[in-house]
Amino acid sequence: MTAQGTPAAQARPVDADEPWMRGLHADTGYLLYRLGLRSGQLFNAALQESGLRLRHYALLRYLATVEGAPQRELSERLGYDPSAIVGLVDDLERLHLVERRPAPADRRRRIVVLADAGRTYLRDTDEASHRVTDELTGPLTSEESATLHALLLRVAQTGDA
């Protein structure tokens, strides 16, 4: 039963015909938010077997592009709170996917480096990553998908230093 006392099966579904939904669907920011939520859910489901989440995966992917990074850089580049980075690195280090090492220029500082097991993990999850992307962009042609990617990349890089 709904709050109004009608059986749930007879309750009117909320859909795109509702005026408030048309307003939301006209808002690009809201659509990006919804797409981000859906993308995160699909990615987390794909990574579930390994026990990792999208935030771990993003950190590993970033480390695959650099020779190592201080935790502060990881926080800035990924947009995660510094305290969250500590926990993510701890998780990944416990699984031997990353290592904390002395920084080459200043041995008192530590950097986070992708371990060989982390590289293997990324190779093993490539297929799952492609499946998620294919599901998200399924309604698009390959040309539209490439255009969407290019546009999102341009928007995402606007705030980067």
Coordinates of C-alpha atoms in Angstrom, one line a residue, residues 26-97:
A26 CA 16.3 19.6 -19.5
D27 CA 19.1 20.2 -16.9
T28 CA 22.4 18.9 -18.3
G29 CA 24.0 19.0 -14.8
Y30 CA 21.3 16.7 -13.5
L31 CA 21.7 14.3 -16.4
L32 CA 25.4 14.2 -15.8
Y33 CA 24.8 13.5 -12.1
R34 CA 22.4 10.7 -13.0
L35 CA 24.8 9.2 -15.5
G36 CA 27.6 9.4 -12.9
L37 CA 25.5 7.5 -10.4
R38 CA 24.6 4.9 -12.9
S39 CA 28.2 4.6 -14.0
G40 CA 29.4 4.2 -10.5
Q41 CA 26.8 1.5 -9.7
L42 CA 27.7 -0.5 -12.8
F43 CA 31.5 -0.1 -12.2
N44 CA 31.2 -1.1 -8.5
A45 CA 29.1 -4.1 -9.5
A46 CA 31.7 -5.2 -12.1
L47 CA 34.5 -4.8 -9.5
Q48 CA 32.5 -6.4 -6.7
E49 CA 34.2 -9.8 -7.1
S50 CA 37.6 -8.4 -6.4
G51 CA 36.4 -6.5 -3.3
L52 CA 37.5 -3.2 -4.7
R53 CA 35.3 -0.2 -5.7
L54 CA 35.5 2.4 -8.4
R55 CA 37.6 4.8 -6.2
H56 CA 40.3 2.1 -5.8
Y57 CA 40.2 1.4 -9.6
A58 CA 40.5 5.1 -10.3
L59 CA 43.6 5.4 -8.1
L60 CA 45.2 2.4 -9.7
R61 CA 44.4 3.8 -13.2
Y62 CA 46.0 7.1 -12.3
L63 CA 49.1 5.3 -10.8
A64 CA 49.5 3.4 -14.1
T65 CA 50.1 6.8 -15.8
V66 CA 52.9 8.0 -13.5
E67 CA 56.1 6.7 -11.9
G68 CA 54.6 7.2 -8.5
A69 CA 52.8 10.0 -6.7
P70 CA 52.6 11.5 -3.2
Q71 CA 49.2 11.0 -1.5
R72 CA 48.6 14.8 -1.8
E73 CA 48.9 14.5 -5.6
L74 CA 46.5 11.6 -5.7
S75 CA 44.0 13.6 -3.7
E76 CA 44.3 16.6 -6.0
R77 CA 44.2 14.7 -9.3
L78 CA 41.3 12.4 -8.3
G79 CA 39.3 15.0 -6.4
Y80 CA 39.1 12.8 -3.3
D81 CA 39.5 14.0 0.3
P82 CA 43.0 13.5 1.6
S83 CA 41.7 11.2 4.4
A84 CA 39.9 9.0 1.9
I85 CA 43.2 8.6 -0.1
V86 CA 44.9 7.2 3.0
G87 CA 42.3 4.5 3.4
L88 CA 42.3 3.7 -0.3
V89 CA 46.1 3.4 -0.4
D90 CA 45.9 1.3 2.8
D91 CA 43.4 -1.1 1.2
L92 CA 45.4 -1.4 -2.0
E93 CA 48.7 -1.8 -0.1
R94 CA 47.2 -4.6 2.0
L95 CA 46.3 -6.4 -1.3
H96 CA 49.8 -5.8 -2.7
L97 CA 48.5 -3.7 -5.6

